[in-house]
Amino acid sequence: MNKIIQPNSPMTIAGHTRAIATLGLPLVGGHVAQFAIGLTDTVMLGWYGVEALAAVTLASTYFFVLFLFGSGFGFAVMPMVAAAAGSGEDRQIRRCTRMGLWLSLGYGVVAMPALIFSRPILDLLGQDPVIAEMAADYLRVAGWGIFPALLVMVLKSYLAALERTQIVLWVTLGAALMNALVNYILIFGNFGAPELGVRGAAIASFSTQVVSFIAIIIYALKVLPEHALLKNFQRPDWEMLREVFRLGIPIGLTTLSEVSLFAASAMMMGWLGTVALAAHGIASSLAGLTFMVHLGLSNASTIRAGNAFGRGDREHMARGAKVVTVMSLLMSVIATVFFLATPELLMSLFMNGDDPQKPEILAVGVGLLAMAALFQLVDGLQAIALGLLRGVQDTTVPMLIGVFSYWGVGITASYVLGFVLGFGGIGVWSGLVLGLGCASVFLMLRFWGRVIGTVGVAKENADPR
């Protein structure tokens, strides 16, 4: 029988704020550091040349579409471990983490052909042949990083759910620093190394993923030996594998539908030309950087909601959900001010000052950053809502909401506004705003209007006191 752990007294708003900040800030830092790996590629390749920047923007988008779908299994581990910890079931922690690793490895095998043989797919998507070949060259090397990257996602979720977020931060910071150093050496040929350009960035990304996995698995085995994650790792646990798969597939599809919205926008910007795609790469990198704050808060909400779900504590979950939503809204306001007040300064950080195409890229990018300011609010809200729903292991309906919002509304609106109505890049990004806005409304309604009322009901019915 599950062990129910109830708090002695309701936590105050100030207490929730401190707890979310303590748990969430290292997660935010870890996401920012993880994002910095791709951001470093963007900045350094922007210095190297506009074509290289456009190619890696395309390749990174392609890679992350595949990676984020597979990361659904890693994301599934987080609420499962949090709920198991909340109800005192240590054996469940080990079981779901192991099967998350199994499923991630299996998905990596399935995804590899699409990464190695990406060139025909990029051609079918209507990309410039020169840019497509450079992007494919990047993916032939960096694509192998999907294996360690997915395993790291599972282990980060496992550790974060146990509120060991500091190690997640430090490992990711170390990876970001290593990536920056290897990029600097191999892209430009510094310290006597060959100048490899795009391929050098790919080698740096792959090496970083491998080192990150080695560091985090050593930590997990040494600090938490009671879970013995790799002992008899080869033995299947079919019941738990099905459970992680059941939870992970909808999460993966939700994540895929969201990232596909941004991937489709990158493809559409590619149709508008190299300058438009380069401007999109910079603007989306800046918007993505601020989104890491919301993603860290979303992960914190998943962990805390999952823990409350394991205890059947509805009041604790509801108050914490309100606090984390307000925190996300405040961060949206701050990001919006920066995007609207200093767009040219922010864009210039990503470009060589002598690049003859800089004025054109700035002209496009400033408008895109204005649109990014518009979707800060809705992007943060939909991330928080997804985090809360995952905490209570509600993933199927959010998946349907995501598919409708991101694909049905977002991608359709991007194409119609950008090309049918002729608004170009601004139209494409307006579709992003509409898709994210639709998701934020329906996901929040799902949590507050339907799900929160069911938390603890089974426990109350079983215990009429």
Coordinates of C-alpha atoms in Angstrom, one line a residue:
M1 CA 0.0 0.0 0.0
N2 CA 1.3 3.5 -0.8
K3 CA 2.6 5.5 2.0
I4 CA 0.9 8.9 2.1
I5 CA 3.0 11.7 3.5
Q6 CA 1.1 14.8 4.5
P7 CA 2.6 18.2 5.4
N8 CA 2.1 19.4 9.0
S9 CA 0.5 22.7 7.8
P10 CA -0.3 24.4 4.5
M11 CA 2.8 26.1 3.0
T12 CA 2.5 29.9 2.7
I13 CA 2.9 31.8 -0.6
A14 CA 6.3 33.0 0.5
G15 CA 7.2 29.4 1.3
H16 CA 6.1 28.2 -2.1
T17 CA 8.1 31.0 -3.7
R18 CA 11.3 30.1 -1.8
A19 CA 10.8 26.4 -2.6
I20 CA 10.2 27.0 -6.3
A21 CA 13.2 29.3 -6.5
T22 CA 15.5 26.9 -4.7
L23 CA 14.4 24.0 -6.9
G24 CA 13.8 26.0 -10.1
L25 CA 16.9 28.3 -10.3
P26 CA 19.4 25.5 -10.8
L27 CA 17.1 24.0 -13.4
V28 CA 16.8 27.4 -15.1
G29 CA 20.6 27.7 -15.0
G30 CA 20.9 24.2 -16.4
H31 CA 18.6 24.9 -19.3
V32 CA 20.3 28.2 -20.0
A33 CA 23.7 26.4 -20.0
Q34 CA 22.3 23.6 -22.3
F35 CA 20.9 26.3 -24.6
A36 CA 24.2 28.0 -24.5
I37 CA 25.7 25.0 -26.3
G38 CA 23.5 25.7 -29.4
L39 CA 23.8 29.4 -28.8
T40 CA 27.6 29.2 -28.9
D41 CA 27.4 27.4 -32.3
T42 CA 25.1 30.2 -33.5
V43 CA 27.4 33.0 -32.3
M44 CA 30.7 31.6 -33.5
L45 CA 29.3 30.4 -36.8
G46 CA 27.8 33.9 -37.2
W47 CA 31.3 35.3 -36.9
Y48 CA 32.5 32.6 -39.3
G49 CA 30.0 33.5 -42.1
V50 CA 26.3 34.0 -42.9
E51 CA 26.1 30.7 -44.9
A52 CA 27.5 28.7 -42.0
L53 CA 25.1 30.4 -39.6
A54 CA 22.1 29.6 -41.8
A55 CA 23.3 26.0 -42.2
V56 CA 23.6 25.3 -38.5
T57 CA 20.3 27.1 -37.8
L58 CA 18.7 24.6 -40.2
A59 CA 20.7 21.6 -38.9
S60 CA 20.0 22.4 -35.3
T61 CA 16.3 22.7 -35.9
Y62 CA 16.3 19.4 -37.7
F63 CA 18.2 17.6 -34.9
F64 CA 16.0 19.0 -32.2
V65 CA 12.8 17.9 -33.9
L66 CA 14.0 14.3 -33.6
F67 CA 15.7 14.8 -30.2
L68 CA 12.8 16.4 -28.5
F69 CA 10.3 13.7 -29.6
G70 CA 12.6 11.1 -28.1
S71 CA 13.1 13.1 -25.0
G72 CA 9.5 12.4 -24.1
F73 CA 10.7 9.3 -22.3
G74 CA 13.1 11.4 -20.2
F75 CA 10.4 13.9 -19.4
A76 CA 8.1 11.0 -18.4
V77 CA 10.6 9.9 -15.8
M78 CA 10.5 13.2 -14.0
P79 CA 6.8 13.1 -12.7
M80 CA 7.0 9.4 -12.2
V81 CA 10.1 9.7 -9.9
A82 CA 8.6 12.7 -8.2
A83 CA 5.3 10.9 -7.4
A84 CA 7.2 7.8 -6.3
A85 CA 9.4 9.9 -4.0
G86 CA 6.2 11.6 -2.6
S87 CA 4.6 8.3 -1.8
G88 CA 7.8 6.7 -0.5
E89 CA 8.2 4.0 -3.2
D90 CA 12.0 3.8 -3.8
R91 CA 11.7 0.7 -6.0
Q92 CA 9.5 2.5 -8.4
I93 CA 12.2 5.2 -8.8
R94 CA 14.7 2.6 -10.0
R95 CA 12.2 0.8 -12.3
C96 CA 11.0 3.9 -14.2
T97 CA 14.5 5.4 -14.6
R98 CA 15.9 2.2 -16.0
M99 CA 13.1 1.8 -18.5
G100 CA 13.4 5.4 -19.5
L101 CA 17.0 4.7 -20.4
W102 CA 16.0 1.6 -22.4
L103 CA 13.4 3.5 -24.4
S104 CA 15.8 6.4 -25.1
L105 CA 18.4 4.0 -26.5
G106 CA 15.8 2.3 -28.7
Y107 CA 14.6 5.6 -30.0
G108 CA 18.1 6.7 -30.8
V109 CA 18.6 3.6 -33.0
V110 CA 15.4 4.4 -34.9
A111 CA 16.3 8.1 -35.3
M112 CA 19.9 7.7 -36.6
P113 CA 19.1 7.0 -40.3
A114 CA 17.2 10.3 -40.5
L115 CA 20.2 12.1 -39.1
I116 CA 22.9 10.4 -41.2
F117 CA 20.9 10.7 -44.5
S118 CA 19.4 14.1 -43.9
R119 CA 20.3 15.7 -47.3
P120 CA 17.5 14.3 -49.4
I121 CA 15.0 15.3 -46.7
L122 CA 16.3 18.9 -46.6
D123 CA 16.1 19.0 -50.4
L124 CA 12.5 17.9 -50.3
L125 CA 11.8 20.7 -47.8
G126 CA 12.9 23.2 -50.4
Q127 CA 16.2 24.4 -48.9
D128 CA 19.0 26.1 -50.8
P129 CA 21.3 23.3 -52.0
V130 CA 24.5 24.8 -50.6
I131 CA 22.9 25.4 -47.2
A132 CA 21.4 21.9 -47.2
E133 CA 24.7 20.2 -47.9
M134 CA 26.4 22.2 -45.1
A135 CA 23.6 21.3 -42.7
A136 CA 23.8 17.6 -43.7
D137 CA 27.5 17.6 -43.2
Y138 CA 26.9 18.9 -39.7
L139 CA 24.3 16.3 -38.9
R140 CA 26.4 13.4 -40.1
V141 CA 28.7 14.1 -37.2
A142 CA 26.5 15.8 -34.6
G143 CA 23.7 13.3 -35.1
W144 CA 25.5 10.6 -33.2
G145 CA 25.1 12.8 -30.1
I146 CA 21.4 11.9 -29.9
F147 CA 22.4 8.8 -27.9
P148 CA 24.2 10.5 -25.0
A149 CA 21.9 13.5 -25.2
L150 CA 18.8 11.3 -24.7
L151 CA 20.4 9.4 -21.8
V152 CA 21.4 12.6 -20.2
M153 CA 17.8 13.8 -20.4
V154 CA 16.6 10.7 -18.5
L155 CA 19.3 11.1 -15.8
K156 CA 18.7 14.8 -15.4
S157 CA 15.0 14.2 -15.0
Y158 CA 15.7 11.4 -12.4
L159 CA 18.1 13.7 -10.4
A160 CA 15.9 16.8 -10.7
A161 CA 12.8 14.8 -9.5
L162 CA 14.8 13.9 -6.4
E163 CA 15.6 17.6 -6.0
R164 CA 19.3 17.2 -6.8
T165 CA 19.3 20.1 -9.2
Q166 CA 22.7 21.5 -8.4
I167 CA 24.5 18.7 -10.1
V168 CA 22.3 19.2 -13.2
L169 CA 23.4 22.8 -13.3
W170 CA 27.1 22.1 -12.8
V171 CA 27.3 19.3 -15.4
T172 CA 25.5 21.4 -17.9
L173 CA 27.7 24.5 -17.2
G174 CA 30.8 22.4 -17.7
A175 CA 29.4 21.0 -20.9
A176 CA 28.7 24.6 -22.2
L177 CA 32.2 25.7 -21.4
M178 CA 33.7 22.7 -23.1
N179 CA 31.6 23.2 -26.2
A180 CA 32.6 26.9 -26.4
L181 CA 36.3 26.0 -26.1
V182 CA 36.2 23.1 -28.7
N183 CA 34.1 25.3 -31.0
Y184 CA 36.7 28.1 -30.8
I185 CA 39.5 25.7 -31.6
L186 CA 37.9 23.7 -34.4
I187 CA 35.7 26.2 -36.2
F188 CA 38.4 28.8 -36.7
G189 CA 41.5 26.5 -36.6
N190 CA 43.0 28.0 -33.4
F191 CA 46.0 26.6 -31.4
G192 CA 47.3 24.8 -34.5
A193 CA 44.1 22.8 -35.1
P194 CA 42.6 22.5 -38.6
E195 CA 39.9 25.0 -39.6
L196 CA 36.8 22.9 -39.9
G197 CA 34.0 25.4 -39.9
V198 CA 30.6 23.7 -39.6
R199 CA 32.1 20.3 -39.2
G200 CA 34.2 21.6 -36.3
A201 CA 31.0 22.8 -34.5
A202 CA 29.5 19.3 -35.1
I203 CA 32.5 17.6 -33.5
A204 CA 32.3 20.0 -30.5
S205 CA 28.6 19.3 -30.0
F206 CA 29.1 15.5 -30.1
S207 CA 32.1 15.5 -27.8
T208 CA 30.2 17.7 -25.3
Q209 CA 27.2 15.3 -25.2
V210 CA 29.5 12.3 -24.5
V211 CA 31.4 14.0 -21.7
S212 CA 28.1 15.2 -20.1
F213 CA 26.7 11.6 -20.1
I214 CA 29.9 10.3 -18.5
A215 CA 29.9 12.9 -15.8
I216 CA 26.2 12.6 -14.9
I217 CA 26.1 8.7 -14.8
I218 CA 29.2 8.7 -12.5
Y219 CA 27.5 11.1 -10.2
A220 CA 24.2 9.1 -10.1
L221 CA 26.0 5.8 -9.4
K222 CA 28.3 7.2 -6.7
V223 CA 25.9 9.5 -4.8
L224 CA 22.7 7.3 -5.1
P225 CA 24.0 3.8 -4.9
E226 CA 20.8 2.6 -3.3
H227 CA 19.0 2.9 -6.7
A228 CA 21.7 0.7 -8.4
L229 CA 20.6 2.0 -11.8
L230 CA 22.9 -0.2 -13.9
K231 CA 22.8 -3.4 -11.9
N232 CA 21.2 -6.1 -14.1
F233 CA 20.5 -3.3 -16.5
Q234 CA 20.0 -5.9 -19.3
R235 CA 16.9 -7.3 -17.7
P236 CA 13.6 -6.0 -19.1
D237 CA 10.8 -4.7 -16.9
W238 CA 8.0 -5.0 -19.4
E239 CA 5.3 -3.6 -17.1
M240 CA 7.2 -0.5 -16.3
L241 CA 8.5 -0.1 -19.8
R242 CA 4.8 0.0 -21.0
E243 CA 4.0 2.6 -18.3
V244 CA 6.9 4.9 -19.3
F245 CA 6.1 4.4 -22.9
R246 CA 2.4 5.2 -22.2
L247 CA 3.3 8.5 -20.5
G248 CA 6.3 9.3 -22.7
I249 CA 4.8 9.1 -26.1
P250 CA 2.2 11.8 -25.6
I251 CA 4.8 14.0 -24.0
G252 CA 7.1 13.4 -26.9
L253 CA 4.3 14.1 -29.4
T254 CA 3.4 17.3 -27.5
T255 CA 7.0 18.4 -27.5
L256 CA 7.3 17.4 -31.2
S257 CA 4.3 19.4 -32.2
E258 CA 5.6 22.5 -30.4
V259 CA 9.1 22.3 -31.8
S260 CA 7.7 21.5 -35.2
L261 CA 5.9 24.8 -35.1
F262 CA 9.3 26.5 -34.7
A263 CA 11.0 24.1 -37.2
A264 CA 8.3 24.8 -39.8
S265 CA 8.9 28.5 -39.2
A266 CA 12.6 28.0 -39.8
M267 CA 11.9 26.1 -43.1
M268 CA 9.5 28.9 -44.2
M269 CA 12.1 31.5 -43.4
G270 CA 14.5 29.5 -45.5
W271 CA 12.2 29.9 -48.4
L272 CA 12.5 33.7 -48.0
G273 CA 16.3 33.5 -48.4
T274 CA 19.6 33.2 -46.5
V275 CA 19.3 36.7 -44.9
A276 CA 15.9 35.9 -43.6
L277 CA 16.9 32.5 -42.2
A278 CA 20.0 34.0 -40.5
A279 CA 17.9 36.7 -38.9
H280 CA 15.4 34.1 -37.8
G281 CA 18.3 32.1 -36.3
I282 CA 19.4 35.0 -34.2
A283 CA 15.9 36.1 -33.1
S284 CA 14.8 32.6 -32.3
S285 CA 18.0 32.0 -30.3
L286 CA 17.3 35.1 -28.2
A287 CA 13.6 34.1 -27.7
G288 CA 14.8 30.6 -26.9
L289 CA 17.2 31.9 -24.3
T290 CA 14.4 33.6 -22.4
F291 CA 12.2 30.6 -22.7
M292 CA 14.8 28.6 -20.8
V293 CA 13.6 30.5 -17.6
H294 CA 10.0 29.4 -18.2
L295 CA 11.2 25.8 -19.0
G296 CA 13.1 25.6 -15.7
L297 CA 10.0 26.9 -13.8
S298 CA 7.9 24.4 -15.7
N299 CA 10.2 21.5 -14.6
A300 CA 10.0 22.8 -11.0
S301 CA 6.2 22.8 -11.3
T302 CA 6.3 19.2 -12.6
I303 CA 8.4 18.0 -9.7
R304 CA 6.4 19.8 -7.0
A305 CA 3.0 18.9 -8.6
G306 CA 4.2 15.3 -8.9
N307 CA 5.2 15.2 -5.3
A308 CA 1.9 16.7 -4.2
F309 CA 0.1 14.2 -6.5
G310 CA 1.9 11.3 -4.9
R311 CA 0.6 12.6 -1.5
G312 CA -2.9 13.5 -2.8
D313 CA -2.4 17.1 -1.5
R314 CA -4.7 19.3 -3.7
E315 CA -4.4 22.5 -1.7
H316 CA -0.6 22.4 -1.8
M317 CA -0.6 21.8 -5.5
A318 CA -3.1 24.6 -6.3
R319 CA -1.2 27.2 -4.3
G320 CA 2.1 26.3 -5.7
A321 CA 0.6 26.4 -9.2
K322 CA -0.5 29.9 -8.7
V323 CA 2.9 31.0 -7.4
V324 CA 4.9 29.5 -10.3
T325 CA 2.5 31.0 -12.8
V326 CA 3.0 34.5 -11.4
M327 CA 6.8 34.0 -11.4
S328 CA 6.6 33.1 -15.1
L329 CA 4.5 36.2 -15.9
L330 CA 7.1 38.4 -14.2
M331 CA 9.9 37.0 -16.3
S332 CA 7.8 37.5 -19.5
V333 CA 7.5 41.2 -18.7
I334 CA 11.2 41.6 -18.2
A335 CA 12.1 39.8 -21.4
T336 CA 9.5 41.8 -23.4
V337 CA 11.1 45.1 -22.2
F338 CA 14.6 44.0 -23.3
F339 CA 13.4 42.8 -26.7
L340 CA 11.5 46.1 -27.4
A341 CA 14.1 48.4 -26.0
T342 CA 17.4 47.0 -27.4
P343 CA 16.7 44.9 -30.5
E344 CA 19.6 46.1 -32.6
L345 CA 22.1 45.7 -29.7
L346 CA 20.9 42.1 -29.1
M347 CA 21.0 41.2 -32.8
S348 CA 24.5 42.7 -33.2
L349 CA 26.0 40.3 -30.6
F350 CA 25.6 37.5 -33.1
M351 CA 27.2 39.0 -36.1
N352 CA 30.6 40.1 -37.4
G353 CA 30.7 43.9 -37.5
D354 CA 32.2 43.9 -40.9
D355 CA 29.7 41.5 -42.5
P356 CA 28.2 43.3 -45.6
Q357 CA 24.9 41.6 -45.0
K358 CA 24.6 42.9 -41.4
P359 CA 22.2 45.8 -42.2
E360 CA 19.8 43.5 -44.1
I361 CA 19.8 41.0 -41.2
L362 CA 19.3 43.7 -38.7
A363 CA 16.4 45.1 -40.6
V364 CA 14.6 41.7 -40.7
G365 CA 15.7 40.7 -37.2
V366 CA 14.4 43.8 -35.4
G367 CA 10.9 43.1 -36.6
L368 CA 11.1 39.5 -35.6
L369 CA 12.2 40.4 -32.1
A370 CA 9.2 42.6 -31.8
M371 CA 7.0 39.6 -32.6
A372 CA 9.1 37.5 -30.0
A373 CA 8.2 40.1 -27.4
L374 CA 4.5 39.5 -28.2
F375 CA 4.7 35.7 -27.7
Q376 CA 6.8 35.9 -24.4
L377 CA 3.6 35.9 -22.3
V378 CA 1.8 33.0 -24.0
D379 CA 4.9 30.9 -24.5
G380 CA 5.6 31.1 -20.7
L381 CA 2.0 30.3 -19.8
Q382 CA 1.8 27.2 -22.0
A383 CA 5.1 25.9 -20.7
I384 CA 3.9 26.2 -17.1
A385 CA 0.6 24.6 -17.8
L386 CA 2.3 21.6 -19.5
G387 CA 4.6 21.3 -16.5
L388 CA 1.7 21.2 -14.1
L389 CA -0.3 18.7 -16.2
R390 CA 2.7 16.4 -16.5
G391 CA 3.1 16.5 -12.7
V392 CA -0.2 14.8 -12.3
Q393 CA 0.6 12.5 -15.2
D394 CA -2.1 14.0 -17.5
T395 CA -0.5 13.8 -20.9
T396 CA -3.0 12.5 -23.6
V397 CA -5.4 15.5 -23.7
P398 CA -2.5 18.0 -23.5
M399 CA -1.0 16.2 -26.5
L400 CA -4.3 16.7 -28.5
I401 CA -4.4 20.4 -27.5
G402 CA -0.8 20.8 -28.5
V403 CA -1.3 19.1 -31.9
F404 CA -4.3 21.3 -32.6
S405 CA -2.7 24.5 -31.4
Y406 CA 0.8 24.2 -32.8
W407 CA 0.0 22.4 -36.1
G408 CA -3.6 23.2 -36.8
V409 CA -3.4 26.9 -35.7
G410 CA 0.2 27.9 -35.6
I411 CA 1.7 26.3 -38.8
T412 CA -1.4 27.1 -40.8
A413 CA -1.4 30.7 -39.7
S414 CA 2.3 31.1 -40.3
Y415 CA 2.0 29.9 -43.9
V416 CA -1.2 31.9 -44.7
L417 CA 0.1 35.1 -43.1
G418 CA 3.7 34.8 -44.4
F419 CA 3.0 33.7 -48.0
V420 CA -0.6 33.7 -49.0
L421 CA -1.2 37.2 -47.6
G422 CA 2.4 38.3 -48.3
F423 CA 3.6 39.5 -44.8
G424 CA 6.8 37.6 -45.1
G425 CA 8.8 36.9 -41.9
I426 CA 6.5 39.0 -39.7
G427 CA 3.6 36.9 -41.0
V428 CA 5.5 33.7 -40.2
W429 CA 6.2 34.8 -36.7
S430 CA 2.6 36.0 -36.2
G431 CA 1.6 32.4 -36.7
L432 CA 3.9 31.4 -33.8
V433 CA 2.1 33.9 -31.6
L434 CA -1.4 32.5 -32.5
G435 CA -0.4 28.9 -32.0
L436 CA 1.3 29.5 -28.7
G437 CA -1.6 31.7 -27.5
C438 CA -4.1 29.0 -28.4
A439 CA -2.1 26.4 -26.5
S440 CA -1.7 28.5 -23.4
V441 CA -5.5 29.2 -23.1
F442 CA -6.6 25.5 -23.5
L443 CA -3.9 24.0 -21.4
M444 CA -4.6 26.4 -18.5
L445 CA -8.3 25.7 -18.8
R446 CA -7.5 21.9 -18.7
F447 CA -5.5 22.2 -15.5
W448 CA -7.7 24.6 -13.5
G449 CA -11.0 23.6 -14.9
R450 CA -10.7 19.8 -14.9
V451 CA -7.5 18.3 -13.5
I452 CA -6.9 20.1 -10.2
G453 CA -10.3 19.0 -8.9
T454 CA -9.4 15.3 -9.3
V455 CA -6.3 15.4 -7.2
G456 CA -6.7 13.5 -3.9
V457 CA -10.2 12.3 -4.8
A458 CA -9.3 8.6 -4.6
K459 CA -7.7 9.1 -1.3
E460 CA -10.7 11.1 0.1
N461 CA -13.1 8.4 -1.0
A462 CA -11.0 5.7 0.6
D463 CA -10.6 7.6 3.8
P464 CA -13.9 9.2 4.8
R465 CA -12.4 10.9 7.9

